PDB file of C-alpha atoms in Angstrom:
ATOM      1  CA  MET A  83      36.374  26.847 -54.821  1.00 69.00           C
ATOM      2  CA  LYS A  84      32.574  26.703 -54.189  1.00 75.00           C
ATOM      3  CA  LEU A  85      31.763  23.866 -51.092  1.00 65.00           C
ATOM      4  CA  ASP A  86      28.389  22.086 -51.924  1.00 78.00           C
ATOM      5  CA  ARG A  87      27.981  21.316 -48.309  1.00 83.00           C
ATOM      6  CA  THR A  88      29.939  21.947 -44.374  1.00 88.00           C
ATOM      7  CA  GLY A  89      29.933  20.272 -41.028  1.00 92.00           C
ATOM      8  CA  ILE A  90      31.617  18.900 -38.179  1.00 94.00           C
ATOM      9  CA  ILE A  91      32.429  15.679 -37.357  1.00 90.00           C
ATOM     10  CA  LEU A  92      32.781  14.634 -33.175  1.00 91.00           C
ATOM     11  CA  TYR A  93      34.099  11.541 -32.165  1.00 88.00           C
ATOM     12  CA  THR A  94      32.186  11.546 -28.476  1.00 88.00           C
ATOM     13  CA  ILE A  95      32.766   8.862 -26.153  1.00 86.00           C
ATOM     14  CA  LYS A  96      29.367   8.504 -24.608  1.00 90.00           C
ATOM     15  CA  TYR A  97      27.728   8.439 -27.991  1.00 93.00           C
ATOM     16  CA  LYS A  98      23.928   7.718 -27.228  1.00 95.00           C
ATOM     17  CA  ALA A  99      23.768   9.981 -23.916  1.00 96.00           C
ATOM     18  CA  CYS A 100      25.713  12.774 -27.036  1.00 96.00           C
ATOM     19  CA  VAL A 101      22.471  11.925 -30.035  1.00 97.00           C
ATOM     20  CA  GLU A 102      20.264  12.549 -27.078  1.00 97.00           C
ATOM     21  CA  PHE A 103      21.720  15.688 -25.430  1.00 97.00           C
ATOM     22  CA  TYR A 104      22.166  17.296 -29.355  1.00 98.00           C
ATOM     23  CA  GLN A 105      18.572  16.094 -30.185  1.00 98.00           C
ATOM     24  CA  ASN A 106      16.033  16.911 -26.829  1.00 97.00           C
ATOM     25  CA  SER A 107      17.884  19.325 -24.709  1.00 96.00           C
ATOM     26  CA  ILE A 108      19.938  21.870 -27.483  1.00 96.00           C
ATOM     27  CA  GLY A 109      16.498  20.207 -30.426  1.00 96.00           C
ATOM     28  CA  LEU A 110      18.666  20.239 -33.449  1.00 97.00           C
ATOM     29  CA  SER A 111      16.258  17.692 -36.553  1.00 97.00           C
ATOM     30  CA  VAL A 112      18.382  14.992 -37.370  1.00 97.00           C
ATOM     31  CA  LEU A 113      18.350  14.135 -40.850  1.00 95.00           C
ATOM     32  CA  PHE A 114      20.505  11.114 -41.232  1.00 95.00           C
ATOM     33  CA  THR A 115      21.474   8.273 -38.782  1.00 95.00           C
ATOM     34  CA  THR A 116      22.681   4.528 -39.215  1.00 91.00           C
ATOM     35  CA  ASP A 117      24.711   2.199 -35.486  1.00 88.00           C
ATOM     36  CA  SER A 118      27.225   4.125 -34.862  1.00 88.00           C
ATOM     37  CA  LEU A 119      26.447   8.217 -36.037  1.00 91.00           C
ATOM     38  CA  THR A 120      24.047  10.485 -36.060  1.00 95.00           C
ATOM     39  CA  CYS A 121      23.458  13.488 -38.447  1.00 96.00           C
ATOM     40  CA  PHE A 122      21.764  16.814 -37.139  1.00 96.00           C
ATOM     41  CA  GLU A 123      20.201  20.145 -39.530  1.00 96.00           C
ATOM     42  CA  PHE A 124      23.657  22.763 -37.438  1.00 96.00           C
ATOM     43  CA  GLY A 125      22.503  25.639 -39.532  1.00 93.00           C
ATOM     44  CA  GLU A 126      23.424  25.373 -42.881  1.00 91.00           C
ATOM     45  CA  ALA A 127      25.661  23.427 -42.276  1.00 94.00           C
ATOM     46  CA  TYR A 128      25.965  19.579 -40.484  1.00 94.00           C
ATOM     47  CA  LEU A 129      26.764  17.646 -37.539  1.00 96.00           C
ATOM     48  CA  MET A 130      27.342  14.686 -36.868  1.00 93.00           C
ATOM     49  CA  VAL A 131      27.497  13.223 -33.755  1.00 94.00           C
ATOM     50  CA  GLU A 132      29.872   9.268 -33.722  1.00 90.00           C
ATOM     51  CA  VAL A 133      31.377   6.830 -32.550  1.00 88.00           C
ATOM     52  CA  ASP A 134      35.224   7.606 -30.751  1.00 77.00           C
ATOM     53  CA  ASP A 135      35.824   4.455 -32.262  1.00 70.00           C
ATOM     54  CA  THR A 136      39.120   5.260 -31.493  1.00 66.00           C
ATOM     55  CA  PHE A 137      39.644   5.075 -28.121  1.00 62.00           C
ATOM     56  CA  ASN A 138      41.656   3.240 -25.825  1.00 61.00           C
ATOM     57  CA  GLY A 139      40.012   2.869 -22.774  1.00 64.00           C
ATOM     58  CA  VAL A 140      42.835   5.215 -21.315  1.00 67.00           C
ATOM     59  CA  HIS A 141      41.596   9.916 -21.718  1.00 63.00           C
ATOM     60  CA  THR A 142      45.017  12.459 -21.545  1.00 63.00           C
ATOM     61  CA  GLU A 143      44.325  15.626 -21.655  1.00 61.00           C
ATOM     62  CA  GLN A 144      46.447  15.277 -24.995  1.00 60.00           C
ATOM     63  CA  ASP A 145      43.419  13.541 -26.541  1.00 61.00           C
ATOM     64  CA  ARG A 146      40.872  16.058 -26.154  1.00 62.00           C
ATOM     65  CA  ILE A 147      40.485  18.444 -29.482  1.00 60.00           C
ATOM     66  CA  LYS A 148      39.988  21.821 -28.101  1.00 67.00           C
ATOM     67  CA  THR A 149      36.474  23.068 -29.794  1.00 78.00           C
ATOM     68  CA  CYS A 150      34.085  24.953 -29.174  1.00 85.00           C
ATOM     69  CA  LEU A 151      30.027  24.183 -30.764  1.00 90.00           C
ATOM     70  CA  ARG A 152      28.941  27.614 -31.362  1.00 90.00           C
ATOM     71  CA  MET A 153      25.758  28.241 -32.636  1.00 93.00           C
ATOM     72  CA  ASN A 154      24.029  31.484 -32.852  1.00 91.00           C
ATOM     73  CA  VAL A 155      21.120  31.960 -32.049  1.00 92.00           C
ATOM     74  CA  GLN A 156      18.343  35.576 -31.326  1.00 93.00           C
ATOM     75  CA  ASP A 157      17.300  35.208 -28.028  1.00 95.00           C
ATOM     76  CA  VAL A 158      20.933  33.458 -26.074  1.00 95.00           C
ATOM     77  CA  LYS A 159      19.282  34.184 -22.218  1.00 97.00           C
ATOM     78  CA  LYS A 160      15.827  32.414 -23.069  1.00 96.00           C
ATOM     79  CA  ILE A 161      17.624  29.533 -24.675  1.00 95.00           C
ATOM     80  CA  ALA A 162      19.896  29.065 -21.855  1.00 97.00           C
ATOM     81  CA  GLN A 163      16.583  29.503 -19.331  1.00 97.00           C
ATOM     82  CA  LYS A 164      15.127  26.730 -21.122  1.00 96.00           C
ATOM     83  CA  LEU A 165      18.803  24.509 -20.878  1.00 96.00           C
ATOM     84  CA  THR A 166      19.628  25.621 -17.342  1.00 97.00           C
ATOM     85  CA  ASP A 167      15.117  24.684 -16.794  1.00 97.00           C
ATOM     86  CA  LYS A 168      17.000  21.538 -18.498  1.00 95.00           C
ATOM     87  CA  GLY A 169      18.639  21.007 -15.621  1.00 96.00           C
ATOM     88  CA  ILE A 170      21.641  22.118 -17.568  1.00 96.00           C
ATOM     89  CA  GLN A 171      24.635  23.783 -15.584  1.00 97.00           C
ATOM     90  CA  VAL A 172      25.084  27.106 -18.292  1.00 97.00           C
ATOM     91  CA  ASP A 173      27.900  30.427 -17.969  1.00 96.00           C
ATOM     92  CA  TYR A 174      25.719  32.976 -19.313  1.00 97.00           C
ATOM     93  CA  GLN A 175      27.838  36.049 -19.641  1.00 94.00           C
ATOM     94  CA  GLU A 176      26.757  40.172 -21.139  1.00 94.00           C
ATOM     95  CA  HIS A 177      29.371  40.867 -22.506  1.00 88.00           C
ATOM     96  CA  SER A 178      29.984  44.520 -24.261  1.00 86.00           C
ATOM     97  CA  TRP A 179      31.007  42.230 -27.868  1.00 85.00           C
ATOM     98  CA  GLY A 180      28.226  40.615 -27.235  1.00 91.00           C
ATOM     99  CA  THR A 181      25.738  38.198 -24.789  1.00 94.00           C
ATOM    100  CA  VAL A 182      27.066  34.037 -24.827  1.00 93.00           C
ATOM    101  CA  ALA A 183      25.806  31.207 -23.104  1.00 96.00           C
ATOM    102  CA  LYS A 184      27.971  28.311 -22.156  1.00 93.00           C
ATOM    103  CA  PHE A 185      27.518  24.843 -20.957  1.00 95.00           C
ATOM    104  CA  PHE A 186      28.712  20.932 -21.572  1.00 93.00           C
ATOM    105  CA  ASP A 187      27.361  17.700 -23.498  1.00 94.00           C
ATOM    106  CA  PRO A 188      27.687  14.890 -22.237  1.00 93.00           C
ATOM    107  CA  ASP A 189      31.301  14.296 -23.192  1.00 89.00           C
ATOM    108  CA  GLY A 190      32.809  17.271 -22.023  1.00 88.00           C
ATOM    109  CA  ASN A 191      32.805  18.859 -25.366  1.00 89.00           C
ATOM    110  CA  LEU A 192      32.293  22.420 -24.683  1.00 89.00           C
ATOM    111  CA  CYS A 193      29.509  24.156 -26.169  1.00 93.00           C
ATOM    112  CA  ALA A 194      28.360  28.445 -27.274  1.00 92.00           C
ATOM    113  CA  PHE A 195      24.716  30.368 -27.992  1.00 93.00           C
ATOM    114  CA  LYS A 196      25.391  33.133 -28.961  1.00 92.00           C
ATOM    115  CA  ASP A 197      24.304  36.445 -29.864  1.00 93.00           C
ATOM    116  CA  SER A 198      23.512  37.179 -34.001  1.00 89.00           C
ATOM    117  CA  GLU A 199      23.171  40.617 -33.599  1.00 91.00           C
ATOM    118  CA  THR A 200      26.143  41.340 -33.008  1.00 88.00           C
ATOM    119  CA  PHE A 201      27.636  39.323 -34.480  1.00 84.00           C
ATOM    120  CA  GLU A 202      26.606  40.018 -38.009  1.00 85.00           C
ATOM    121  CA  LYS A 203      26.882  43.807 -36.661  1.00 83.00           C
ATOM    122  CA  GLN A 204      30.681  41.955 -37.321  1.00 76.00           C
ATOM    123  CA  LEU A 205      30.479  41.062 -40.838  1.00 79.00           C
ATOM    124  CA  THR A 206      30.057  44.501 -42.522  1.00 71.00           C
TER     125      THR A 206
END
């Protein structure tokens, strides 16, 4: 099967804060927007941030899907410092298998930058 395009839909309670975060703090480009969703360019895919219209005002651990939005970049340390400079708490880690910087968006979704070099080496 050949896919024309792939994407991730991130349902959020804090829609406006998440849109601002991914656009201004992370620097993703907007592809399009409607009243209840914003679609960002996300490498070769898209990230659609959408209002969670099923939220009933009560949030439990069972409601949350355990996911990490991983973004591979050339210089994790440099980007982690930019986030830190913007007041975002970042957990920067250097390992034998690569470098990562983990952080949370305004709705509590885990995000991480990973160095492209060690990821690409795994593919060969």
